[in-house]
Each structure stands twice: as C-alpha cells, then as structure tokens.
Amino acid sequence: MLASPSDLHLGNFLLRLPSTVDNLSDQQIYEKFGPPRPEPVVREDGQLLSPGVPGNVYWPMWMAKASDELRLSESKILLADFGTAFYPDLKLRFGSSTPLGKCPPEARFEPTTPLSFSADIWTLAHAIWAVMGLRTIFGSFLISEDNVTQEQVDTFGRLPDEWWSKWNARSRWFMEDGCHKNDGCPEKLEGRFKSSI
C-alpha cells in the first residue's frame, strides 16, 4: 500500500548531516559552527514577561555550506514532515497543505473530490523544477489563488471546461476561448523552461 505525502515541497527536502556530527562533543560543535546566540525576549508593550515565557530565544545553528563546496557523498537527501501523509485507499483527503503556488489545481476546483496520487505527481514536479531551476514555475510568495490559476493557464493553456466555468476571475485576464485579453504575452512552458532550467 502506498502512502501519499499530500504536501511535498522543497521545505520537506533536507540534507542529512554527516554521521561524524554524532561523535562531536558540545564544545566541538560550538568550535565548528559557533556557540548558541541568545536573543532576549521583549514584549512590544515593554511590560514584564508572563510566567513560563523564557527570557531568551536562540537562533538556529547555521550548519550549511555553499552548494559548490558540497560533495556528492555528502548529498544525502532526507524527506521530512509527513504530518499530512495519508493512505488514499484507507482515508479520503480533500484539501491540500501544499503552499499555494505549488498546490494541485484539483484541490481548488474539485474540493469535494478526494485527492489522489496525481496531486503528488503535481507537487513532485514542482519540487524537481525548483531544484533544477532558478525559480519556481508559478508565482512568488505574495500571490493569490487567482494569480496562480492565471499563471497555470498562461503555461499550459485553458483549463478543462468544468474548472474553467468554476473560475470566476478568469475574465480579468482571459476571453472565454482562453486567449489573453489585451494581446497579453503569456510565458508558455517552453519559455519558462528556457528561462529557469
């Protein structure tokens, strides 16, 4: 039986630390990566901290290295954060926890239809694109569902009829036949590939 991760994205991809780190003492770790850096916790209103609130927080330790310094033998990928993983054969899942720009369109346009492995293929393709390319295929961090759908139509063409009719904002960018209004110049898949990969 296969499990569906349901929200695969680059935030789930980690580089496994070398096993030699396990043998380092605290002091050796501090010497190699730097000591903990405390940051005082201060309330915005200047009042005393509530009981149970720590006086300091600590920045995460920076253990990264430049990609051109990373050897292939050190490049062991670990997939993490399967908190929303499920077995489609045993449990139905209707929503997606994937970040908006990478979310499969069926999660938006078919909210009453259970997600399937095709949603995983969609998010895996986004992860591969982001690893291989200079940017994500759709949008940025400050986007709306409609902006993402507009970019999907720009890239792949008009949505299937059922989804097209459900997309109320389509007339902002497109005519009913899927052509751009105002002679827009959409960046098709080939153009995005050339500029990103």
PDB file of C-alpha atoms in Angstrom:
ATOM      1  CA  MET A   1       0.000   0.000   0.000  1.00  0.00           C
ATOM      2  CA  LEU A   2       1.362   3.411  -0.946  1.00  0.00           C
ATOM      3  CA  ALA A   3       1.131   6.471   1.277  1.00  0.00           C
ATOM      4  CA  SER A   4       0.502   9.872  -0.212  1.00  0.00           C
ATOM      5  CA  PRO A   5       2.646  12.679   1.262  1.00  0.00           C
ATOM      6  CA  SER A   6      -0.006  15.174   0.037  1.00  0.00           C
ATOM      7  CA  ASP A   7       2.142  18.278   0.540  1.00  0.00           C
ATOM      8  CA  LEU A   8       5.529  17.565  -0.992  1.00  0.00           C
ATOM      9  CA  HIS A   9       7.578  20.757  -1.493  1.00  0.00           C
ATOM     10  CA  LEU A  10      11.174  21.917  -1.038  1.00  0.00           C
ATOM     11  CA  GLY A  11      10.553  22.599   2.640  1.00  0.00           C
ATOM     12  CA  ASN A  12      10.304  18.798   3.020  1.00  0.00           C
ATOM     13  CA  PHE A  13      13.759  18.183   1.499  1.00  0.00           C
ATOM     14  CA  LEU A  14      16.640  18.220   3.968  1.00  0.00           C
ATOM     15  CA  LEU A  15      20.289  17.331   3.633  1.00  0.00           C
ATOM     16  CA  ARG A  16      21.194  14.615   6.112  1.00  0.00           C
ATOM     17  CA  LEU A  17      24.001  15.643   8.432  1.00  0.00           C
ATOM     18  CA  PRO A  18      27.153  13.539   8.171  1.00  0.00           C
ATOM     19  CA  SER A  19      27.324  10.824  10.822  1.00  0.00           C
ATOM     20  CA  THR A  20      30.576  12.355  12.113  1.00  0.00           C
ATOM     21  CA  VAL A  21      28.490  15.116  13.723  1.00  0.00           C
ATOM     22  CA  ASP A  22      27.061  12.499  16.106  1.00  0.00           C
ATOM     23  CA  ASN A  23      30.520  11.989  17.595  1.00  0.00           C
ATOM     24  CA  LEU A  24      31.234  15.665  18.314  1.00  0.00           C
ATOM     25  CA  SER A  25      31.040  16.995  21.860  1.00  0.00           C
ATOM     26  CA  ASP A  26      29.058  20.170  22.544  1.00  0.00           C
ATOM     27  CA  GLN A  27      32.324  22.110  22.718  1.00  0.00           C
ATOM     28  CA  GLN A  28      33.482  20.737  19.350  1.00  0.00           C
ATOM     29  CA  ILE A  29      30.151  21.685  17.785  1.00  0.00           C
ATOM     30  CA  TYR A  30      30.481  25.235  19.163  1.00  0.00           C
ATOM     31  CA  GLU A  31      34.039  25.480  17.823  1.00  0.00           C
ATOM     32  CA  LYS A  32      32.998  24.261  14.390  1.00  0.00           C
ATOM     33  CA  PHE A  33      29.669  26.087  13.992  1.00  0.00           C
ATOM     34  CA  GLY A  34      29.700  28.773  16.669  1.00  0.00           C
ATOM     35  CA  PRO A  35      28.171  28.991  20.144  1.00  0.00           C
ATOM     36  CA  PRO A  36      24.450  29.461  20.826  1.00  0.00           C
ATOM     37  CA  ARG A  37      23.359  33.063  20.251  1.00  0.00           C
ATOM     38  CA  PRO A  38      20.762  34.195  22.785  1.00  0.00           C
ATOM     39  CA  GLU A  39      18.237  36.856  21.822  1.00  0.00           C
ATOM     40  CA  PRO A  40      16.308  38.492  24.687  1.00  0.00           C
ATOM     41  CA  VAL A  41      12.539  38.125  24.607  1.00  0.00           C
ATOM     42  CA  VAL A  42      10.934  41.557  24.980  1.00  0.00           C
ATOM     43  CA  ARG A  43       7.251  42.358  24.957  1.00  0.00           C
ATOM     44  CA  GLU A  44       6.159  45.036  22.495  1.00  0.00           C
ATOM     45  CA  ASP A  45       4.406  46.951  25.271  1.00  0.00           C
ATOM     46  CA  GLY A  46       7.535  46.911  27.463  1.00  0.00           C
ATOM     47  CA  GLN A  47       5.808  45.015  30.297  1.00  0.00           C
ATOM     48  CA  LEU A  48       7.318  42.084  32.186  1.00  0.00           C
ATOM     49  CA  LEU A  49       7.180  38.674  30.575  1.00  0.00           C
ATOM     50  CA  SER A  50       4.402  36.346  31.649  1.00  0.00           C
ATOM     51  CA  PRO A  51       5.317  33.360  33.836  1.00  0.00           C
ATOM     52  CA  GLY A  52       6.574  30.476  31.740  1.00  0.00           C
ATOM     53  CA  VAL A  53       7.898  32.692  28.924  1.00  0.00           C
ATOM     54  CA  PRO A  54      11.661  32.196  28.569  1.00  0.00           C
ATOM     55  CA  GLY A  55      13.924  35.220  28.909  1.00  0.00           C
ATOM     56  CA  ASN A  56      15.860  34.287  25.767  1.00  0.00           C
ATOM     57  CA  VAL A  57      15.338  32.513  22.485  1.00  0.00           C
ATOM     58  CA  TYR A  58      18.206  31.070  20.460  1.00  0.00           C
ATOM     59  CA  TRP A  59      18.926  31.412  16.776  1.00  0.00           C
ATOM     60  CA  PRO A  60      19.225  28.112  14.915  1.00  0.00           C
ATOM     61  CA  MET A  61      22.760  26.941  14.335  1.00  0.00           C
ATOM     62  CA  TRP A  62      23.929  27.603  10.766  1.00  0.00           C
ATOM     63  CA  MET A  63      25.466  24.357   9.525  1.00  0.00           C
ATOM     64  CA  ALA A  64      25.109  24.938   5.790  1.00  0.00           C
ATOM     65  CA  LYS A  65      27.818  25.243   3.213  1.00  0.00           C
ATOM     66  CA  ALA A  66      27.842  26.655  -0.292  1.00  0.00           C
ATOM     67  CA  SER A  67      26.440  24.272  -2.899  1.00  0.00           C
ATOM     68  CA  ASP A  68      29.706  24.276  -4.859  1.00  0.00           C
ATOM     69  CA  GLU A  69      31.510  23.061  -1.715  1.00  0.00           C
ATOM     70  CA  LEU A  70      29.082  20.187  -1.120  1.00  0.00           C
ATOM     71  CA  ARG A  71      30.468  16.845  -2.279  1.00  0.00           C
ATOM     72  CA  LEU A  72      28.192  14.242  -3.811  1.00  0.00           C
ATOM     73  CA  SER A  73      28.976  11.859  -0.934  1.00  0.00           C
ATOM     74  CA  GLU A  74      27.569  14.489   1.479  1.00  0.00           C
ATOM     75  CA  SER A  75      24.390  14.993  -0.547  1.00  0.00           C
ATOM     76  CA  LYS A  76      22.097  12.541   1.145  1.00  0.00           C
ATOM     77  CA  ILE A  77      18.531  13.823   0.956  1.00  0.00           C
ATOM     78  CA  LEU A  78      16.089  13.229   3.770  1.00  0.00           C
ATOM     79  CA  LEU A  79      12.362  13.715   3.185  1.00  0.00           C
ATOM     80  CA  ALA A  80      10.697  15.113   6.293  1.00  0.00           C
ATOM     81  CA  ASP A  81       7.414  16.388   7.695  1.00  0.00           C
ATOM     82  CA  PHE A  82       4.862  13.841   6.653  1.00  0.00           C
ATOM     83  CA  GLY A  83       2.337  15.107   9.183  1.00  0.00           C
ATOM     84  CA  THR A  84      -0.343  15.247   6.498  1.00  0.00           C
ATOM     85  CA  ALA A  85       0.587  11.962   4.793  1.00  0.00           C
ATOM     86  CA  PHE A  86      -2.246   9.502   4.341  1.00  0.00           C
ATOM     87  CA  TYR A  87      -3.201   6.259   2.603  1.00  0.00           C
ATOM     88  CA  PRO A  88      -5.662   7.151  -0.182  1.00  0.00           C
ATOM     89  CA  ASP A  89      -7.019   3.585  -0.135  1.00  0.00           C
ATOM     90  CA  LEU A  90      -7.957   3.894   3.557  1.00  0.00           C
ATOM     91  CA  LYS A  91      -8.685   7.572   4.129  1.00  0.00           C
ATOM     92  CA  LEU A  92     -10.069  10.270   1.880  1.00  0.00           C
ATOM     93  CA  ARG A  93      -8.305  13.637   1.856  1.00  0.00           C
ATOM     94  CA  PHE A  94      -9.975  16.619   0.212  1.00  0.00           C
ATOM     95  CA  GLY A  95      -7.687  19.550   0.972  1.00  0.00           C
ATOM     96  CA  SER A  96      -4.015  20.150   0.289  1.00  0.00           C
ATOM     97  CA  SER A  97      -1.445  21.574   2.706  1.00  0.00           C
ATOM     98  CA  THR A  98       0.917  22.372  -0.150  1.00  0.00           C
ATOM     99  CA  PRO A  99       1.978  26.034  -0.428  1.00  0.00           C
ATOM    100  CA  LEU A 100      -0.359  27.971  -2.718  1.00  0.00           C
ATOM    101  CA  GLY A 101       1.939  28.322  -5.739  1.00  0.00           C
ATOM    102  CA  LYS A 102       2.528  24.561  -5.820  1.00  0.00           C
ATOM    103  CA  CYS A 103      -0.948  23.345  -4.915  1.00  0.00           C
ATOM    104  CA  PRO A 104      -2.546  20.998  -7.473  1.00  0.00           C
ATOM    105  CA  PRO A 105      -5.456  22.659  -9.311  1.00  0.00           C
ATOM    106  CA  GLU A 106      -7.856  19.843  -8.429  1.00  0.00           C
ATOM    107  CA  ALA A 107      -7.560  20.841  -4.758  1.00  0.00           C
ATOM    108  CA  ARG A 108      -9.086  24.193  -5.725  1.00  0.00           C
ATOM    109  CA  PHE A 109     -11.572  23.217  -8.414  1.00  0.00           C
ATOM    110  CA  GLU A 110     -12.709  19.827  -7.096  1.00  0.00           C
ATOM    111  CA  PRO A 111     -12.896  20.387  -3.319  1.00  0.00           C
ATOM    112  CA  THR A 112     -15.418  17.557  -2.863  1.00  0.00           C
ATOM    113  CA  THR A 113     -13.320  15.024  -4.801  1.00  0.00           C
ATOM    114  CA  PRO A 114     -10.655  13.151  -2.810  1.00  0.00           C
ATOM    115  CA  LEU A 115      -7.049  13.893  -3.715  1.00  0.00           C
ATOM    116  CA  SER A 116      -5.198  11.095  -5.465  1.00  0.00           C
ATOM    117  CA  PHE A 117      -1.627  10.305  -6.435  1.00  0.00           C
ATOM    118  CA  SER A 118      -1.918  12.753  -9.338  1.00  0.00           C
ATOM    119  CA  ALA A 119      -1.741  15.529  -6.724  1.00  0.00           C
ATOM    120  CA  ASP A 120       1.557  14.037  -5.502  1.00  0.00           C
ATOM    121  CA  ILE A 121       2.895  13.917  -9.051  1.00  0.00           C
ATOM    122  CA  TRP A 122       1.996  17.610  -9.449  1.00  0.00           C
ATOM    123  CA  THR A 123       3.805  18.631  -6.254  1.00  0.00           C
ATOM    124  CA  LEU A 124       6.796  16.380  -7.020  1.00  0.00           C
ATOM    125  CA  ALA A 125       7.117  18.048 -10.438  1.00  0.00           C
ATOM    126  CA  HIS A 126       7.159  21.443  -8.685  1.00  0.00           C
ATOM    127  CA  ALA A 127       9.887  20.255  -6.318  1.00  0.00           C
ATOM    128  CA  ILE A 128      12.001  18.933  -9.196  1.00  0.00           C
ATOM    129  CA  TRP A 129      11.514  22.202 -11.120  1.00  0.00           C
ATOM    130  CA  ALA A 130      12.596  24.253  -8.101  1.00  0.00           C
ATOM    131  CA  VAL A 131      15.687  22.083  -7.545  1.00  0.00           C
ATOM    132  CA  MET A 132      16.733  22.222 -11.195  1.00  0.00           C
ATOM    133  CA  GLY A 133      15.685  25.797 -11.912  1.00  0.00           C
ATOM    134  CA  LEU A 134      16.414  29.297 -10.801  1.00  0.00           C
ATOM    135  CA  ARG A 135      12.855  29.882  -9.582  1.00  0.00           C
ATOM    136  CA  THR A 136       9.544  28.173  -9.000  1.00  0.00           C
ATOM    137  CA  ILE A 137       7.396  27.633 -12.056  1.00  0.00           C
ATOM    138  CA  PHE A 138       4.454  29.694 -10.752  1.00  0.00           C
ATOM    139  CA  GLY A 139       4.425  32.923  -8.810  1.00  0.00           C
ATOM    140  CA  SER A 140       6.149  34.010  -5.678  1.00  0.00           C
ATOM    141  CA  PHE A 141       5.224  34.261  -2.014  1.00  0.00           C
ATOM    142  CA  LEU A 142       2.769  37.150  -2.435  1.00  0.00           C
ATOM    143  CA  ILE A 143       0.177  35.602  -4.706  1.00  0.00           C
ATOM    144  CA  SER A 144      -3.483  34.685  -4.651  1.00  0.00           C
ATOM    145  CA  GLU A 145      -5.273  31.580  -5.903  1.00  0.00           C
ATOM    146  CA  ASP A 146      -6.386  33.565  -8.934  1.00  0.00           C
ATOM    147  CA  ASN A 147      -2.825  34.664  -9.745  1.00  0.00           C
ATOM    148  CA  VAL A 148      -1.667  31.042  -9.574  1.00  0.00           C
ATOM    149  CA  THR A 149      -4.520  29.866 -11.806  1.00  0.00           C
ATOM    150  CA  GLN A 150      -3.774  32.676 -14.272  1.00  0.00           C
ATOM    151  CA  GLU A 151      -0.147  31.500 -14.475  1.00  0.00           C
ATOM    152  CA  GLN A 152      -1.265  27.881 -14.888  1.00  0.00           C
ATOM    153  CA  VAL A 153      -3.437  28.901 -17.855  1.00  0.00           C
ATOM    154  CA  ASP A 154      -0.585  31.008 -19.261  1.00  0.00           C
ATOM    155  CA  THR A 155       1.708  27.989 -19.046  1.00  0.00           C
ATOM    156  CA  PHE A 156      -0.497  25.052 -20.016  1.00  0.00           C
ATOM    157  CA  GLY A 157      -3.458  26.635 -21.791  1.00  0.00           C
ATOM    158  CA  ARG A 158      -7.156  26.802 -20.964  1.00  0.00           C
ATOM    159  CA  LEU A 159      -8.387  24.767 -18.008  1.00  0.00           C
ATOM    160  CA  PRO A 160     -10.746  21.825 -18.544  1.00  0.00           C
ATOM    161  CA  ASP A 161     -14.302  23.129 -19.117  1.00  0.00           C
ATOM    162  CA  GLU A 162     -15.561  22.133 -15.661  1.00  0.00           C
ATOM    163  CA  TRP A 163     -12.753  24.024 -13.912  1.00  0.00           C
ATOM    164  CA  TRP A 164     -12.878  26.952 -16.358  1.00  0.00           C
ATOM    165  CA  SER A 165     -16.547  27.579 -15.576  1.00  0.00           C
ATOM    166  CA  LYS A 166     -15.848  27.484 -11.820  1.00  0.00           C
ATOM    167  CA  TRP A 167     -13.074  30.086 -12.062  1.00  0.00           C
ATOM    168  CA  ASN A 168     -14.972  33.349 -11.569  1.00  0.00           C
ATOM    169  CA  ALA A 169     -11.935  35.620 -12.007  1.00  0.00           C
ATOM    170  CA  ARG A 170     -10.993  34.274 -15.457  1.00  0.00           C
ATOM    171  CA  SER A 171     -12.447  37.325 -17.234  1.00  0.00           C
ATOM    172  CA  ARG A 172      -9.798  39.567 -15.608  1.00  0.00           C
ATOM    173  CA  TRP A 173      -7.137  38.025 -17.853  1.00  0.00           C
ATOM    174  CA  PHE A 174      -8.801  35.843 -20.492  1.00  0.00           C
ATOM    175  CA  MET A 175     -11.551  35.688 -23.064  1.00  0.00           C
ATOM    176  CA  GLU A 176     -13.871  32.673 -22.971  1.00  0.00           C
ATOM    177  CA  ASP A 177     -11.777  30.782 -25.521  1.00  0.00           C
ATOM    178  CA  GLY A 178      -8.746  31.030 -23.200  1.00  0.00           C
ATOM    179  CA  CYS A 179      -6.937  33.689 -25.244  1.00  0.00           C
ATOM    180  CA  HIS A 180      -5.378  36.561 -23.350  1.00  0.00           C
ATOM    181  CA  LYS A 181      -7.193  39.865 -23.222  1.00  0.00           C
ATOM    182  CA  ASN A 182      -5.312  42.918 -24.465  1.00  0.00           C
ATOM    183  CA  ASP A 183      -2.968  40.791 -26.574  1.00  0.00           C
ATOM    184  CA  GLY A 184      -1.153  39.591 -23.454  1.00  0.00           C
ATOM    185  CA  CYS A 185       2.077  37.674 -23.861  1.00  0.00           C
ATOM    186  CA  PRO A 186       1.856  34.565 -21.677  1.00  0.00           C
ATOM    187  CA  GLU A 187       5.009  32.663 -20.867  1.00  0.00           C
ATOM    188  CA  LYS A 188       4.334  29.113 -22.050  1.00  0.00           C
ATOM    189  CA  LEU A 189       6.005  26.045 -20.568  1.00  0.00           C
ATOM    190  CA  GLU A 190       8.843  26.092 -23.104  1.00  0.00           C
ATOM    191  CA  GLY A 191       9.666  29.722 -22.273  1.00  0.00           C
ATOM    192  CA  ARG A 192       9.578  29.084 -18.541  1.00  0.00           C
ATOM    193  CA  PHE A 193      11.850  26.082 -19.036  1.00  0.00           C
ATOM    194  CA  LYS A 194      14.378  28.094 -21.061  1.00  0.00           C
ATOM    195  CA  SER A 195      14.429  30.961 -18.557  1.00  0.00           C
ATOM    196  CA  SER A 196      14.537  28.771 -15.440  1.00  0.00           C
ATOM    197  CA  ILE A 197      16.325  25.499 -16.085  1.00  0.00           C
TER     198      ILE A 197
END
